[in-house]
Amino acid sequence: MKTTREGTITLFSLALLIVPLILYFVTHTTFSALSNSQFLFMKVGALLWFVVFIITQFLPKPRLGAKIRYHSTIYMWSFNLSLIYLCLLVFGGIIDGFGKSPFDHSLKGLLINALSISMILLGQEFMRGYVVNHFSRKHQWSTIVGVSFLMLVFQTLLDKISSLNGMEEWVQYMAQSFLPNLSQQLLATYLVSLAGPIASIIYLGMIRLFTWYSPVLPDLQWITESFIGILVPAFSLIWVMSAYRREARQTASHRDEENPFPMMAAGVLSVGIVWFSVGVFPLYPSAVATGSMEPLIHPGDVVIVKKMNSEAPEVGDVVQFKRDSIMISHRIIEVETESEKRYYRTKGDNNSIADEELVSLEQIQGEVVKVVPKLGWLTLFFKKGDHVPVEDVEF
């Protein structure tokens, strides 16, 4: 009898995951062709999520990870962590600047937004709470990660992803949107696993109220936004895990099982990889699409480029320079001076003639110092729609 009941609960849990996912794709496909698709998608989505909330009220109540006497403490943690996150956003705005909010702040707009936010939060968080707390505690982190990814999918607009063009835009999207949202979803799901949906509603609700109701918002550079968005929720998650274990006086063996340091290292590593990819550091990677520098550099190889500051490149250096929107890695074969300004004649090792246009020092991004074979094939896959004009290629 117990096995049958557990099987029924599992089916309900899976249904609560699958049904909103289907509705998400159906509504998105239906409204994506309309000019105000995002507006309609949000309003219809709010109604659908409220229906999900109503359904969860008739289902068996799940057993939460934390005892009831700890719930008020966890609610306070949720409130304080959201305040810390918002304070850091404002601090980032003091550094990078502020901009006018894009949301409607008329009385009607405020009321509609409040209703939409409430319905979406109730539906998403009660569904999150029901699903994550009905799976076995033996697989707690597998469940938390899986549910967090699905909640992230529900908040993603497909047309935004499909409009991304090239690896640089994908990296920026991952750093500015995907990874910060995933980090936030992991924290919200862990809070739900401890004290139910009220904990995550407090945390996410505070952030969304600020976003939707503040007349001015931090206009952060995307690197700053990724730094705050990824690391603050990640370190908040680590702190909640540690604080709850202290509060509940859990055993040392359980502490070893949920060691937070790998997660901390993963968060720092993720930010580091993103920053390295977009050139925050003196070295940055760049994928090569053509064979103009064979046999030194083959299509699909990744070159490591060292930024050039005050030093001037010399004949024989392989440099990366920008021509229009194209990044080219060729060797300098000659230095010319015009009007007391240095220009560089470049040529691909595999090309029969030199490049027609001279390259100025301002165009040069850096010197190629290392070649990593075949690491850039994934980048070329995402750039397969980007074509270099034939007139820009010399043979």
Short mmCIF file of C-alpha atoms in Angstrom, two decimals, residues 26-370:
data_model
loop_
_atom_site.label_atom_id
_atom_site.label_comp_id
_atom_site.label_asym_id
_atom_site.label_seq_id
_atom_site.Cartn_x
_atom_site.Cartn_y
_atom_site.Cartn_z
CA VAL A 26 2.71 25.80 -26.45
CA THR A 27 2.07 29.35 -25.23
CA HIS A 28 5.48 30.52 -26.39
CA THR A 29 4.94 29.07 -29.86
CA THR A 30 1.44 30.55 -30.02
CA PHE A 31 2.42 34.09 -29.12
CA SER A 32 5.96 34.30 -30.49
CA ALA A 33 4.79 35.69 -33.84
CA LEU A 34 2.88 38.57 -32.22
CA SER A 35 4.47 41.99 -31.74
CA ASN A 36 3.64 42.04 -28.03
CA SER A 37 4.52 38.37 -27.51
CA GLN A 38 6.47 38.93 -24.29
CA PHE A 39 3.53 40.83 -22.75
CA LEU A 40 0.99 38.17 -23.73
CA PHE A 41 3.35 35.35 -22.76
CA MET A 42 3.73 36.77 -19.27
CA LYS A 43 0.00 37.36 -18.69
CA VAL A 44 -1.06 33.95 -20.02
CA GLY A 45 1.86 32.35 -18.19
CA ALA A 46 0.74 34.02 -14.95
CA LEU A 47 -2.71 32.49 -15.28
CA LEU A 48 -1.27 29.05 -16.03
CA TRP A 49 1.05 29.22 -13.04
CA PHE A 50 -1.86 30.22 -10.80
CA VAL A 51 -3.72 27.12 -11.96
CA VAL A 52 -0.66 25.07 -10.99
CA PHE A 53 -0.72 26.74 -7.55
CA ILE A 54 -4.39 25.79 -7.07
CA ILE A 55 -3.65 22.18 -8.04
CA THR A 56 -0.86 21.91 -5.46
CA GLN A 57 -3.31 22.89 -2.71
CA PHE A 58 -5.25 19.65 -3.28
CA LEU A 59 -2.19 17.39 -3.26
CA PRO A 60 -0.66 15.67 -0.21
CA LYS A 61 1.59 18.02 1.72
CA PRO A 62 5.27 17.08 1.38
CA ARG A 63 7.61 16.54 4.29
CA LEU A 64 10.17 19.33 4.47
CA GLY A 65 13.86 18.95 5.16
CA ALA A 66 13.92 21.23 8.21
CA LYS A 67 11.79 20.88 11.33
CA ILE A 68 9.03 23.44 11.85
CA ARG A 69 10.88 25.20 14.68
CA TYR A 70 13.60 26.22 12.19
CA HIS A 71 11.27 27.63 9.54
CA SER A 72 11.02 31.17 10.93
CA THR A 73 14.83 31.32 11.11
CA ILE A 74 15.14 30.20 7.47
CA TYR A 75 12.53 32.79 6.44
CA MET A 76 14.69 35.47 8.06
CA TRP A 77 17.75 34.13 6.25
CA SER A 78 15.87 34.36 2.95
CA PHE A 79 14.90 37.97 3.65
CA ASN A 80 18.42 38.98 4.70
CA LEU A 81 20.09 37.25 1.74
CA SER A 82 17.78 39.02 -0.71
CA LEU A 83 18.65 42.34 0.94
CA ILE A 84 22.38 41.59 0.65
CA TYR A 85 21.93 40.74 -3.04
CA LEU A 86 19.99 43.95 -3.69
CA CYS A 87 22.50 46.07 -1.76
CA LEU A 88 25.33 44.67 -3.88
CA LEU A 89 23.34 45.44 -7.05
CA VAL A 90 22.87 49.03 -5.88
CA PHE A 91 26.56 49.24 -5.00
CA GLY A 92 27.35 48.01 -8.52
CA GLY A 93 25.03 50.71 -9.84
CA ILE A 94 26.96 53.36 -7.90
CA ILE A 95 30.08 52.20 -9.76
CA ASP A 96 28.61 51.52 -13.23
CA GLY A 97 25.65 53.90 -13.16
CA PHE A 98 21.84 53.73 -13.08
CA GLY A 99 19.19 53.73 -15.78
CA LYS A 100 15.45 54.28 -16.01
CA SER A 101 13.31 51.22 -15.37
CA PRO A 102 11.68 49.79 -18.54
CA PHE A 103 8.56 48.68 -16.63
CA ASP A 104 5.20 50.45 -16.45
CA HIS A 105 4.93 52.51 -13.24
CA SER A 106 1.42 53.84 -13.75
CA LEU A 107 -1.12 52.79 -11.12
CA LYS A 108 -2.67 50.31 -13.55
CA GLY A 109 0.72 48.95 -14.52
CA LEU A 110 1.79 48.53 -10.90
CA LEU A 111 -1.40 46.63 -10.04
CA ILE A 112 -1.14 44.35 -13.08
CA ASN A 113 2.52 43.65 -12.38
CA ALA A 114 1.79 42.91 -8.72
CA LEU A 115 -0.93 40.44 -9.70
CA SER A 116 1.25 38.78 -12.35
CA ILE A 117 4.28 38.49 -10.06
CA SER A 118 2.13 37.02 -7.28
CA MET A 119 0.51 34.39 -9.50
CA ILE A 120 3.79 33.35 -11.12
CA LEU A 121 5.65 33.13 -7.80
CA LEU A 122 2.88 31.14 -6.12
CA GLY A 123 2.63 28.65 -8.99
CA GLN A 124 6.35 28.21 -9.54
CA GLU A 125 7.38 28.00 -5.90
CA PHE A 126 4.58 25.69 -4.73
CA MET A 127 5.31 23.43 -7.70
CA ARG A 128 9.01 23.58 -6.86
CA GLY A 129 8.28 22.77 -3.23
CA TYR A 130 5.97 19.86 -4.02
CA VAL A 131 8.34 18.22 -6.49
CA VAL A 132 11.66 18.70 -4.68
CA ASN A 133 10.29 17.50 -1.32
CA HIS A 134 8.59 14.38 -2.66
CA PHE A 135 11.72 12.76 -4.00
CA SER A 136 14.04 10.66 -1.90
CA ARG A 137 16.43 12.49 0.41
CA LYS A 138 19.12 10.05 -0.71
CA HIS A 139 19.19 11.91 -4.03
CA GLN A 140 18.63 15.38 -2.62
CA TRP A 141 21.22 17.25 -4.68
CA SER A 142 20.35 15.45 -7.90
CA THR A 143 16.76 16.56 -7.37
CA ILE A 144 17.73 20.13 -6.45
CA VAL A 145 19.93 20.53 -9.53
CA GLY A 146 17.35 18.93 -11.85
CA VAL A 147 14.45 21.03 -10.57
CA SER A 148 16.59 24.19 -10.71
CA PHE A 149 17.38 23.58 -14.37
CA LEU A 150 13.72 23.07 -15.19
CA MET A 151 12.69 26.23 -13.33
CA LEU A 152 15.35 28.03 -15.34
CA VAL A 153 13.82 26.73 -18.56
CA PHE A 154 10.40 28.10 -17.55
CA GLN A 155 11.89 31.59 -17.31
CA THR A 156 13.74 31.50 -20.62
CA LEU A 157 12.37 33.09 -23.79
CA LEU A 158 13.22 30.90 -26.76
CA ASP A 159 13.25 33.79 -29.22
CA LYS A 160 16.01 35.47 -27.19
CA ILE A 161 18.19 32.36 -27.42
CA SER A 162 17.50 31.86 -31.13
CA SER A 163 18.58 35.45 -31.83
CA LEU A 164 22.07 34.90 -30.40
CA ASN A 165 24.68 35.12 -33.14
CA GLY A 166 28.23 33.92 -32.65
CA MET A 167 30.20 32.62 -29.72
CA GLU A 168 30.76 36.04 -28.15
CA GLU A 169 27.01 36.63 -27.78
CA TRP A 170 26.56 33.12 -26.40
CA VAL A 171 29.29 33.67 -23.81
CA GLN A 172 27.77 37.00 -22.81
CA TYR A 173 24.31 35.42 -22.53
CA MET A 174 25.67 32.60 -20.37
CA ALA A 175 27.50 35.04 -18.08
CA GLN A 176 24.81 37.71 -17.90
CA SER A 177 21.65 35.60 -17.84
CA PHE A 178 21.94 31.81 -17.77
CA LEU A 179 24.54 31.26 -15.02
CA PRO A 180 23.23 34.01 -12.68
CA ASN A 181 19.69 32.66 -13.03
CA LEU A 182 20.89 29.11 -12.46
CA SER A 183 22.79 30.19 -9.34
CA GLN A 184 19.66 31.93 -8.07
CA GLN A 185 17.48 28.92 -8.85
CA LEU A 186 19.80 26.57 -6.95
CA LEU A 187 19.57 28.76 -3.85
CA ALA A 188 15.77 29.04 -4.14
CA THR A 189 15.39 25.28 -4.56
CA TYR A 190 17.56 24.56 -1.52
CA LEU A 191 15.52 27.01 0.57
CA VAL A 192 12.35 25.24 -0.59
CA SER A 193 13.80 21.86 0.36
CA LEU A 194 14.34 23.12 3.91
CA ALA A 195 11.34 25.29 4.73
CA GLY A 196 8.91 25.04 1.82
CA PRO A 197 7.82 27.56 -0.82
CA ILE A 198 7.42 30.50 1.59
CA ALA A 199 11.23 30.66 1.97
CA SER A 200 11.88 30.96 -1.76
CA ILE A 201 8.93 33.33 -2.26
CA ILE A 202 10.49 35.70 0.29
CA TYR A 203 13.90 35.54 -1.41
CA LEU A 204 12.75 35.78 -5.04
CA GLY A 205 9.83 38.07 -4.26
CA MET A 206 12.05 40.73 -2.74
CA ILE A 207 14.32 40.71 -5.79
CA ARG A 208 11.46 40.83 -8.27
CA LEU A 209 9.65 43.59 -6.39
CA PHE A 210 12.80 45.71 -6.58
CA THR A 211 13.23 44.96 -10.28
CA TRP A 212 9.63 45.69 -11.21
CA TYR A 213 8.85 48.59 -8.87
CA SER A 214 12.03 50.64 -8.59
CA PRO A 215 11.84 53.66 -10.96
CA VAL A 216 15.62 53.43 -11.53
CA LEU A 217 17.70 50.27 -11.78
CA PRO A 218 21.45 49.59 -11.74
CA ASP A 219 22.75 49.79 -15.31
CA LEU A 220 25.56 47.29 -14.78
CA GLN A 221 28.21 46.28 -17.24
CA TRP A 222 27.60 42.65 -18.05
CA ILE A 223 30.85 41.57 -16.40
CA THR A 224 29.76 43.22 -13.12
CA GLU A 225 26.30 41.71 -13.50
CA SER A 226 27.73 38.22 -14.00
CA PHE A 227 30.07 38.60 -11.02
CA ILE A 228 27.25 39.60 -8.65
CA GLY A 229 24.64 37.34 -10.21
CA ILE A 230 26.71 34.16 -10.08
CA LEU A 231 28.80 34.47 -6.94
CA VAL A 232 26.37 36.13 -4.51
CA PRO A 233 23.66 33.43 -4.73
CA ALA A 234 26.36 30.71 -4.84
CA PHE A 235 28.03 31.93 -1.65
CA SER A 236 24.59 32.51 -0.10
CA LEU A 237 23.77 28.86 -0.78
CA ILE A 238 27.00 27.73 0.84
CA TRP A 239 26.31 29.91 3.87
CA VAL A 240 22.73 28.61 4.28
CA MET A 241 23.98 25.02 4.10
CA SER A 242 26.58 25.69 6.77
CA ALA A 243 24.27 27.78 8.98
CA TYR A 244 21.49 25.22 8.89
CA ARG A 245 23.83 22.39 9.83
CA ARG A 246 25.02 24.43 12.80
CA GLU A 247 21.45 25.31 13.73
CA ALA A 248 20.25 21.74 13.50
CA ARG A 249 23.46 20.31 15.04
CA GLN A 250 23.90 17.77 12.27
CA THR A 251 26.58 15.10 12.46
CA ALA A 252 30.10 15.44 11.11
CA SER A 253 29.51 12.63 8.63
CA HIS A 254 26.67 14.57 7.03
CA ARG A 255 28.87 17.64 6.84
CA ASP A 256 31.42 15.64 4.92
CA GLU A 257 28.71 14.45 2.55
CA GLU A 258 27.70 17.99 1.62
CA ASN A 259 31.08 19.69 1.55
CA PRO A 260 30.45 23.24 0.21
CA PHE A 261 33.97 23.88 -1.02
CA PRO A 262 33.59 22.10 -4.39
CA MET A 263 30.57 24.29 -5.12
CA MET A 264 32.50 27.41 -4.11
CA ALA A 265 35.39 26.41 -6.34
CA ALA A 266 32.99 25.67 -9.22
CA GLY A 267 31.41 29.12 -8.89
CA VAL A 268 34.74 30.92 -8.91
CA LEU A 269 35.98 28.74 -11.78
CA SER A 270 32.84 29.47 -13.84
CA VAL A 271 33.30 33.21 -13.48
CA GLY A 272 37.00 32.89 -14.26
CA ILE A 273 36.33 30.89 -17.43
CA VAL A 274 33.76 33.43 -18.63
CA TRP A 275 36.07 36.36 -17.96
CA PHE A 276 38.98 34.60 -19.67
CA SER A 277 36.79 33.86 -22.71
CA VAL A 278 35.80 37.49 -23.22
CA GLY A 279 39.21 39.05 -22.66
CA VAL A 280 39.08 40.40 -19.13
CA PHE A 281 42.57 39.01 -18.48
CA PRO A 282 45.77 39.85 -20.43
CA LEU A 283 45.32 36.58 -22.34
CA TYR A 284 42.17 35.49 -24.15
CA PRO A 285 41.18 32.62 -26.50
CA SER A 286 39.94 32.96 -30.06
CA ALA A 287 38.76 30.25 -32.47
CA VAL A 288 40.14 30.20 -36.01
CA ALA A 289 37.78 29.42 -38.87
CA THR A 290 40.06 29.38 -41.94
CA GLY A 291 43.26 27.69 -43.06
CA SER A 292 45.13 30.85 -44.07
CA MET A 293 47.80 30.23 -41.41
CA GLU A 294 48.38 26.52 -42.05
CA PRO A 295 50.41 24.57 -41.13
CA LEU A 296 50.84 26.65 -37.94
CA ILE A 297 47.10 27.14 -37.30
CA HIS A 298 44.36 24.89 -38.69
CA PRO A 299 40.61 25.55 -38.93
CA GLY A 300 39.01 24.72 -35.58
CA ASP A 301 42.15 25.50 -33.57
CA VAL A 302 42.04 27.98 -30.71
CA VAL A 303 44.76 30.60 -30.45
CA ILE A 304 45.72 32.22 -27.17
CA VAL A 305 46.19 35.93 -27.77
CA LYS A 306 48.25 38.19 -25.51
CA LYS A 307 46.98 41.75 -25.43
CA MET A 308 49.46 44.38 -26.58
CA ASN A 309 49.74 47.45 -24.40
CA SER A 310 52.56 49.88 -25.14
CA GLU A 311 54.84 47.48 -27.00
CA ALA A 312 54.76 47.58 -30.80
CA PRO A 313 54.66 44.34 -32.82
CA GLU A 314 57.62 43.42 -35.01
CA VAL A 315 58.10 41.68 -38.34
CA GLY A 316 57.54 37.95 -37.89
CA ASP A 317 54.97 38.26 -35.10
CA VAL A 318 51.60 36.55 -35.63
CA VAL A 319 49.01 39.09 -34.55
CA GLN A 320 45.24 39.16 -34.33
CA PHE A 321 43.61 42.27 -35.74
CA LYS A 322 40.07 43.42 -36.42
CA ARG A 323 38.88 44.34 -39.88
CA ASP A 324 35.26 45.49 -39.85
CA SER A 325 33.63 42.85 -37.65
CA ILE A 326 36.10 40.06 -38.58
CA MET A 327 38.96 38.89 -36.36
CA ILE A 328 41.99 37.82 -38.46
CA SER A 329 45.19 36.16 -37.27
CA HIS A 330 48.06 36.73 -39.76
CA ARG A 331 51.82 37.24 -39.65
CA ILE A 332 53.46 40.67 -39.98
CA ILE A 333 55.81 40.67 -42.99
CA GLU A 334 56.61 44.37 -43.27
CA VAL A 335 56.37 47.63 -41.33
CA GLU A 336 55.56 50.83 -43.25
CA THR A 337 55.38 54.45 -42.14
CA GLU A 338 52.87 56.95 -43.48
CA SER A 339 52.54 60.46 -42.04
CA GLU A 340 54.74 59.42 -39.08
CA LYS A 341 52.35 56.60 -38.25
CA ARG A 342 53.27 52.93 -38.36
CA TYR A 343 51.26 50.50 -40.47
CA TYR A 344 51.77 46.76 -40.84
CA ARG A 345 51.64 44.56 -43.91
CA THR A 346 50.26 41.14 -42.98
CA LYS A 347 49.98 37.80 -44.74
CA GLY A 348 48.65 34.36 -43.97
CA ASP A 349 51.41 31.73 -44.09
CA ASN A 350 49.25 29.64 -46.40
CA ASN A 351 48.23 32.54 -48.66
CA SER A 352 50.08 33.26 -51.93
CA ILE A 353 49.87 37.04 -51.59
CA ALA A 354 49.92 39.56 -48.75
CA ASP A 355 46.74 41.16 -47.42
CA GLU A 356 45.67 44.08 -49.56
CA GLU A 357 44.92 46.50 -46.71
CA LEU A 358 47.53 47.75 -44.24
CA VAL A 359 46.81 47.26 -40.54
CA SER A 360 47.09 50.10 -38.03
CA LEU A 361 48.26 49.67 -34.47
CA GLU A 362 44.74 50.48 -33.24
CA GLN A 363 43.36 47.49 -35.15
CA ILE A 364 45.73 44.99 -33.55
CA GLN A 365 44.16 43.16 -30.61
CA GLY A 366 47.23 41.20 -29.55
CA GLU A 367 49.93 38.68 -30.42
CA VAL A 368 49.25 34.98 -30.88
CA VAL A 369 51.39 33.18 -28.28
CA LYS A 370 49.89 29.67 -28.24
#
